[in-house]
Coordinates of C-alpha atoms and ligand atoms in Angstrom, one line a residue:
X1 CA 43.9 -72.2 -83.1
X2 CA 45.7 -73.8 -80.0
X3 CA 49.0 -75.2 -80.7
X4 CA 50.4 -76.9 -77.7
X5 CA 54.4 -77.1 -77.2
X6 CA 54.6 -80.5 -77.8
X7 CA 52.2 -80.3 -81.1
X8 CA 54.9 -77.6 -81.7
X9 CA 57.8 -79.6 -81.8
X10 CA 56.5 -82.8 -82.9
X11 CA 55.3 -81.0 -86.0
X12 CA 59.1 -79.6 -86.4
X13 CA 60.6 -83.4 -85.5
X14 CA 62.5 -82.2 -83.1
X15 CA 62.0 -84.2 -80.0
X16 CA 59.0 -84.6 -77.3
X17 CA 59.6 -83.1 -74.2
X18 CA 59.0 -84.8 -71.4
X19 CA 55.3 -83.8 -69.6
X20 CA 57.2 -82.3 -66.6
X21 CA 59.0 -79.6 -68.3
X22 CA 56.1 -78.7 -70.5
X23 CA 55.1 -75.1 -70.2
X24 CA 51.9 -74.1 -67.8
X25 CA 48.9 -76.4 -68.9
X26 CA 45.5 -74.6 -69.9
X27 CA 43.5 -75.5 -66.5
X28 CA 41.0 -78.4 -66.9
X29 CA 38.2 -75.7 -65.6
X30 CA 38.2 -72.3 -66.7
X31 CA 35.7 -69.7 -65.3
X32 CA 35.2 -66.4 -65.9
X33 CA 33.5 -63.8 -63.4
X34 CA 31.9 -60.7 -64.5
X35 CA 30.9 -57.9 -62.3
X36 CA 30.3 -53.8 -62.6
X37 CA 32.4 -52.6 -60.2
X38 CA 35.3 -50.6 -60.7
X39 CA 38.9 -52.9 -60.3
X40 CA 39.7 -50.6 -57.2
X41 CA 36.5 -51.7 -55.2
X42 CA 37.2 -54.2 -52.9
X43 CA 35.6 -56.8 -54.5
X44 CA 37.7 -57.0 -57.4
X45 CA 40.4 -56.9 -54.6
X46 CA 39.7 -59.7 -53.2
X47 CA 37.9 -61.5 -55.8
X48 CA 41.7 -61.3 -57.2
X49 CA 43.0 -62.9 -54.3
X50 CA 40.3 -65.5 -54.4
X51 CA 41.2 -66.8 -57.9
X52 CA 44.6 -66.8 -57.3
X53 CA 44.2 -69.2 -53.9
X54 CA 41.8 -71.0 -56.4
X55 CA 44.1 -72.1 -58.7
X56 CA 46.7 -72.7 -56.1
X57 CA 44.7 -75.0 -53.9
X58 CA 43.3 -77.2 -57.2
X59 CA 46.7 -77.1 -58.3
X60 CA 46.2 -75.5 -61.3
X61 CA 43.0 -77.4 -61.9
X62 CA 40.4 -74.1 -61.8
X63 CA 41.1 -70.9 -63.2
X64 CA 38.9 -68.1 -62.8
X65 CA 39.2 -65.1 -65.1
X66 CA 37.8 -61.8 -63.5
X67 CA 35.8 -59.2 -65.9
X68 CA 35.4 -56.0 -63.7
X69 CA 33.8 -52.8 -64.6
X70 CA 31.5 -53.5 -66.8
X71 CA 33.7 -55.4 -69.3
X72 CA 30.8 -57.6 -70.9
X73 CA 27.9 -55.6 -70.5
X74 CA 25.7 -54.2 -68.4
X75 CA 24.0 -55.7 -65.1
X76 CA 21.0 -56.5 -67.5
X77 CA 23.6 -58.3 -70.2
X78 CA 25.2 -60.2 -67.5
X79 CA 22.2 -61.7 -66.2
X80 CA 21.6 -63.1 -69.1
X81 CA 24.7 -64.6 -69.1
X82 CA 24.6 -66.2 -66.6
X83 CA 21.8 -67.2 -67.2
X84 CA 23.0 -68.8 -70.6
X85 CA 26.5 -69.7 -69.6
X86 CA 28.1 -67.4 -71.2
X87 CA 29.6 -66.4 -67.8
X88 CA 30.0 -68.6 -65.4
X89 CA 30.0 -66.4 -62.0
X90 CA 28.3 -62.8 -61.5
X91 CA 28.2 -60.8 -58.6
X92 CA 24.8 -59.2 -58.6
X93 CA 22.2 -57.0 -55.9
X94 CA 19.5 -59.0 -54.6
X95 CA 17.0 -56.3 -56.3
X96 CA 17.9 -56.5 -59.6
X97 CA 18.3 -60.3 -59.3
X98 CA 14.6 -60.0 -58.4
X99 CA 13.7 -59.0 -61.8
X100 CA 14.3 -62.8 -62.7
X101 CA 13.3 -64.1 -58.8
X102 CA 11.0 -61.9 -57.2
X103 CA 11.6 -63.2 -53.7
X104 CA 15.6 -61.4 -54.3
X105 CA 14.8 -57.9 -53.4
X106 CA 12.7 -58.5 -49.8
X107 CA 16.7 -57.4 -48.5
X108 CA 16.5 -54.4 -49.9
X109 CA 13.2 -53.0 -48.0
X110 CA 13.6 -48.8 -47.0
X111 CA 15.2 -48.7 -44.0
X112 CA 14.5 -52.4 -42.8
X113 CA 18.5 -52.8 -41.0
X114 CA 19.5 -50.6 -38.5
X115 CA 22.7 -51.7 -38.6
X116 CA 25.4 -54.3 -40.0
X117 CA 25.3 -56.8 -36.6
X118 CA 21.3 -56.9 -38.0
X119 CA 22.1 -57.2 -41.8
X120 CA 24.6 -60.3 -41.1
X121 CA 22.5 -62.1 -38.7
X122 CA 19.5 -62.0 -41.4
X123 CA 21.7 -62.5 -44.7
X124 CA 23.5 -65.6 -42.9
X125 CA 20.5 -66.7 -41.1
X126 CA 16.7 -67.4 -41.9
X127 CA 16.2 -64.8 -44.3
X128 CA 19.8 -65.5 -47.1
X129 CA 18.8 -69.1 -46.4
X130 CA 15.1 -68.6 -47.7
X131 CA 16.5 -66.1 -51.2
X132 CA 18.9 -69.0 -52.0
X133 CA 16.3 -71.5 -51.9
X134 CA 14.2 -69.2 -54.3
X135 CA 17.3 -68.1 -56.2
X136 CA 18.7 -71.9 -56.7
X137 CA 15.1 -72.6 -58.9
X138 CA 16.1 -70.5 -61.2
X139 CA 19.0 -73.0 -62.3
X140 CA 21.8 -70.2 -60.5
X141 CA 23.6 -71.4 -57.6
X142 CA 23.8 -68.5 -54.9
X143 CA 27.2 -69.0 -52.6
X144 CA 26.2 -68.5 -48.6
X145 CA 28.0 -65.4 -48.1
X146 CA 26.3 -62.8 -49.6
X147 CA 28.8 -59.9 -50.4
X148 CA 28.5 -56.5 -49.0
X149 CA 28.0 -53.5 -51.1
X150 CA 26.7 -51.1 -48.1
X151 CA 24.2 -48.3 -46.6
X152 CA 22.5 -46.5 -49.4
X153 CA 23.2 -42.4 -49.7
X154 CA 21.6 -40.3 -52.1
X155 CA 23.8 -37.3 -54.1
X156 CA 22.8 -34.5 -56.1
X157 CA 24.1 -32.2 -58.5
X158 CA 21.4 -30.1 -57.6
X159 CA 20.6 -29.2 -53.6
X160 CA 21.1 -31.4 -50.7
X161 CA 18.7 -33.6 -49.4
X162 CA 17.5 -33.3 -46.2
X163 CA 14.3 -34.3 -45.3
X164 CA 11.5 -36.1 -47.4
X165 CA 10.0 -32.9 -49.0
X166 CA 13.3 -32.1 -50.8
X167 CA 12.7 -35.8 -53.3
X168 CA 9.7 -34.3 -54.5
X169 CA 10.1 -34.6 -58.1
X170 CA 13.8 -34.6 -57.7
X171 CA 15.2 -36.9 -60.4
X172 CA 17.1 -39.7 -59.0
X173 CA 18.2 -42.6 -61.3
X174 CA 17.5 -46.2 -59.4
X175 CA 19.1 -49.5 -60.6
X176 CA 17.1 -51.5 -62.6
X177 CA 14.2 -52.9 -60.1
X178 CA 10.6 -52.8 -59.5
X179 CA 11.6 -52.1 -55.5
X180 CA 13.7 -49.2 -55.9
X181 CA 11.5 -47.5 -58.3
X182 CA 8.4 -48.6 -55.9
X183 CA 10.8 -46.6 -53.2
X184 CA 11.4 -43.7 -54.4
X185 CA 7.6 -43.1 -56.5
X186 CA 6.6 -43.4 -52.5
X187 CA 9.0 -40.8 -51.7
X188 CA 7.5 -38.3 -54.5
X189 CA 10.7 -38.5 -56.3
X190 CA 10.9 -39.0 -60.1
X191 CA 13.3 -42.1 -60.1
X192 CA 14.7 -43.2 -63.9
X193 CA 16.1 -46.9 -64.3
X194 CA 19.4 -47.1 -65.9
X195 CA 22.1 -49.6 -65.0
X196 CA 25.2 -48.4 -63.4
X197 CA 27.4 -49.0 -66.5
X198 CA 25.4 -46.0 -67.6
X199 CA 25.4 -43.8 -64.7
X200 CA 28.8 -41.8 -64.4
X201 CA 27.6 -40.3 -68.1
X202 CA 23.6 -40.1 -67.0
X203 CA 24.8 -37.9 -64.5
X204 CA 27.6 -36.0 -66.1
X205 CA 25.1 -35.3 -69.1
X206 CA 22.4 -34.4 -66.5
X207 CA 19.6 -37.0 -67.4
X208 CA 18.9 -36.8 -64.0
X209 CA 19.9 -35.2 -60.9
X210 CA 21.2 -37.9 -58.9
X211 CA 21.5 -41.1 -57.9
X212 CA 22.2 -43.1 -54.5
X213 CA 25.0 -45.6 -53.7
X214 CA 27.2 -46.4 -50.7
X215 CA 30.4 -44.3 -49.8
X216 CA 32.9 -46.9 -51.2
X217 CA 31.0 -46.7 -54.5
X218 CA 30.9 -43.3 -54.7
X219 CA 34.5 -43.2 -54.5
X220 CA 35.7 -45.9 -56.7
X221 CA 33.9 -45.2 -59.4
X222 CA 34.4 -41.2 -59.2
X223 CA 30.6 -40.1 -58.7
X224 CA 32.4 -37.1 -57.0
X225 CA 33.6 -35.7 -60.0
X226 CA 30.1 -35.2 -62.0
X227 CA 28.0 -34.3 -58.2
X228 CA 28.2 -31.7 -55.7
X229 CA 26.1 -32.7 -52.6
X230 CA 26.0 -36.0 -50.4
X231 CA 23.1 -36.6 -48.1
X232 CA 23.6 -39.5 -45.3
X233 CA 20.4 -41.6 -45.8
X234 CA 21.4 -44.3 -45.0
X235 CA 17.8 -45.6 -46.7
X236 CA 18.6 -48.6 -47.7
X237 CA 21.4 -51.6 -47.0
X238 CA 22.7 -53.7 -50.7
X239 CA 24.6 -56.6 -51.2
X240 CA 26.3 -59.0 -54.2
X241 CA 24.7 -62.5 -54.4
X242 CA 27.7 -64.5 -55.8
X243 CA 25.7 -66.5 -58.2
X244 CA 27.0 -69.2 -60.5
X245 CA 25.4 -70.9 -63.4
X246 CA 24.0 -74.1 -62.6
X247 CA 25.7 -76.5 -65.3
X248 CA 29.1 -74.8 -64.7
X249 CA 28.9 -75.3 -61.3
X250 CA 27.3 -78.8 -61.7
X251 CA 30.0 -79.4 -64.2
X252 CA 32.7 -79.3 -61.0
X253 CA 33.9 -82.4 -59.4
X254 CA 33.1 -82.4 -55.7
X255 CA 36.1 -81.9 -54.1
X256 CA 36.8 -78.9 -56.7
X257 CA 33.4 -77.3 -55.7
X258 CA 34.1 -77.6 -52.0
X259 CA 37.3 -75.7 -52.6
X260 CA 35.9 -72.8 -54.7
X261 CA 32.3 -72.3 -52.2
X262 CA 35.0 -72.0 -49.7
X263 CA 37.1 -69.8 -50.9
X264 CA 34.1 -67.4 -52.4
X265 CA 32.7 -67.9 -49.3
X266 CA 36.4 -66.7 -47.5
X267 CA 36.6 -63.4 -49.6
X268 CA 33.1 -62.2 -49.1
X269 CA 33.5 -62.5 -45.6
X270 CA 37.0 -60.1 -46.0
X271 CA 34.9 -58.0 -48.7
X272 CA 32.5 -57.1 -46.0
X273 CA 35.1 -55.9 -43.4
X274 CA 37.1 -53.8 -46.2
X275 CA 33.3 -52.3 -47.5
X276 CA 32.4 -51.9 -44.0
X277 CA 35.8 -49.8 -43.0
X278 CA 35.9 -47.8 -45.8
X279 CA 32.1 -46.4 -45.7
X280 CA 33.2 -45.5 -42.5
X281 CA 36.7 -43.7 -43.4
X282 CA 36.1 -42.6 -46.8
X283 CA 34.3 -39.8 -46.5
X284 CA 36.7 -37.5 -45.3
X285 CA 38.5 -37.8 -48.8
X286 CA 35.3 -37.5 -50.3
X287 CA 34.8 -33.9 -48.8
X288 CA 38.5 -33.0 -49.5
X289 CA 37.7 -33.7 -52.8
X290 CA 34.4 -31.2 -53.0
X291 CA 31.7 -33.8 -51.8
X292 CA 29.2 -31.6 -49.2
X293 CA 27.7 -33.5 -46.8
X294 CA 24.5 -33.7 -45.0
X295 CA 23.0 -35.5 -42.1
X296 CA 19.0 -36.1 -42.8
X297 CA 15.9 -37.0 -41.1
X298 CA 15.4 -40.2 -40.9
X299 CA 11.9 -40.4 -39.9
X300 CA 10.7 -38.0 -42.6
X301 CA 11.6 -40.3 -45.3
X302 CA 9.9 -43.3 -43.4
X303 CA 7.0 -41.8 -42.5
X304 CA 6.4 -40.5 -46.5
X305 CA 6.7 -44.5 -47.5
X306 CA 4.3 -45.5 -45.0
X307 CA 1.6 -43.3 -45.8
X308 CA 2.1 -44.0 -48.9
X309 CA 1.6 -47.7 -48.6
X310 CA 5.1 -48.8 -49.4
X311 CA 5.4 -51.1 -46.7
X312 CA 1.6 -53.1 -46.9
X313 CA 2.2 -52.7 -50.7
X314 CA 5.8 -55.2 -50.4
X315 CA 4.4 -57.1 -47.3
X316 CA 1.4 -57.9 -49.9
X317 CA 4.1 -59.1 -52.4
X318 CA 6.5 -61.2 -50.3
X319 CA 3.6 -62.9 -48.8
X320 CA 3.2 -63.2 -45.5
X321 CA 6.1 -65.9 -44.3
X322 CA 8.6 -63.8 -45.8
X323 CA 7.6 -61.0 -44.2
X324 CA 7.9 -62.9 -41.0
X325 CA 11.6 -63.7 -41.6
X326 CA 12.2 -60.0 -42.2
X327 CA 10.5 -59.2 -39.4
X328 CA 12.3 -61.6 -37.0
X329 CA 15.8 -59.3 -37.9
X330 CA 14.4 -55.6 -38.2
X331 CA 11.2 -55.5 -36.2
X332 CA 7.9 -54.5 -37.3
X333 CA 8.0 -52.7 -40.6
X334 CA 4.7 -52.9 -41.6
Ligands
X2X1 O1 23.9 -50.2 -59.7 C1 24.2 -49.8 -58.6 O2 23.9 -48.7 -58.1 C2 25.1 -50.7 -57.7 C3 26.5 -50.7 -58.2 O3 25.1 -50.3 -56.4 C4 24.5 -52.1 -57.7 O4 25.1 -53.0 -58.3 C5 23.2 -52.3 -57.2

């Protein structure tokens, strides 16, 4: 039950008090965010700072509460509510959005990106603009910045990885989506779906061998602690769709939704520099802390997927215009 200071001392006779000395009003819109990232990865970071110049710049007006980590549920779980409206915002990869819309995961493709200059000048160009469009049928909202979550690595508890031969049959849990296990069946590997609220234990229990993440992941959520061996892949480049729920969004006067794209839109953009510098510094204390590391050959791993028909296989999927768009940042792939 809510009882309001006013209620309070009406209810006890004594007398109102006037509105302007009441105690902090319950905003007129309250949010929550959910995403599955430890609170020391820079997107809770600055999702924090993004709430608090939220509620600030509608003067109170918007609140968003943030659920980090997991908190209600796995990827799976939140996707659902968000779906529902149980949640109002979710940070979520592309790929396992695509389990809901297909088109999602074509940003995900094996070593499409060379490099961040290309993965910004497709995610803010042709290609985000064209996964919005198919994201925003689905009754979520996607926000124009996509958020960075970084260049793929695989680790081991096992051996290091090193060329293409070494994945054969080497258990590697994927997130939960039809591209990454597509990936790594090309690369001979035995990949396992399981959601990364599940992973720290998956590994530390040894129901598989390994799994694959950027740097800043690796660290923040302590995947050092239950592997031994890091192997610079670089296979593939992820990133966080901030998604809202349709009605909620909907639900937001104008003005109020022009301040909150903005300011989502202001954070992802810092998110990416903080992801971006830390993939690069991090690993140091990664290897003070145990972590071996190995450089890898690139073309190995490439080569295995094309033979194996990875590339014509997605290209089939996506349909040809999509493919294009890819194309037009990364080259021919297929
Ligand atoms: O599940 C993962 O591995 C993570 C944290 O990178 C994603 O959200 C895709």
């Amino acid at each position: 039950m809510k009882i309001t200071r006013r209620k309070l001392l009406a209810g006890t006779g004594a007398l109102a008090v006037p509105a302007r000395y009441a105690l902090a009003q319950a905003a007129e819109f309250s949010y929550k965010y959910a995403n599955n990232l430890p609170v020391a990865h820079p997107m809770n970071l600055r999702a924090k700072e993004m709430a608090d110049a939220i509620h600030a710049e509608t003067k109170g007006r918007v609140e968003i509460q943030i659920f980090p980590n997991n908190q209600l549920g796995s990827d799976t779980d939140m996707l659902s509510q968000v779906r529902s409206g149980g949640i109002d915002f979710f940070t979520l990869s592309g790929l396992i959005l695509s389990t809901l819309v297909p088109a999602a995961a074509i940003t995900g493709i094996g070593f499409a990106f060379g490099d961040y200059d290309a993965v910004w000048k497709a995610l803010d160009g042709d290609l985000g603009a064209h996964v919005r469009k198919e994201i925003a049928k689905s009754n979520l909202v996607a926000m124009d910045r996509i958020w960075d979550n970084g260049f793929r690595q695989i680790t081991s508890s096992s051996k290091p990885i090193q060329t293409a031969d070494d994945l054969k049959g080497f258990k590697i849990r994927v997130p939960v989506s039809p591209l990454w296990t597509s990936m790594f069946k090309a690369l001979d590997a035995s990949p396992a779906s399981i959601n990364f609220s599940e992973v720290y234990s998956a590994l530390q229990s040894k129901v598989v061998d390994g799994q694959e993440n950027p740097l800043a992941i690796i660290a923040t959520a302590k995947l050092y602690e239950v592997q031994k061996y890091c192997s610079l892949t670089n296979h593939m480049w992820d990133g966080f769709w901030f998604l809202a729920n349709g009605k909620a969004w909907e639900r937001l006067p104008e003005d109020l939704r022009a301040i909150v794209a903005r300011q989502v839109n202001a954070a992802g953009m810092k998110e990416r520099v903080d992801v971006a510098a830390l993939n690069a510094t991090v690993q140091k204390d990664l290897a003070a802390k145990g972590l071996v590391f190995n450089q890898t050959q690139a073309d190995s791993f490439r080569d295995r997927m094309r033979k194996a028909g990875f590339y014509a296989e997605w290209k089939a999927k996506f349909g040809d215009e999509a493919w294009a768009i890819l194309e037009r940042s990364t080259g021919k792939l297929a």
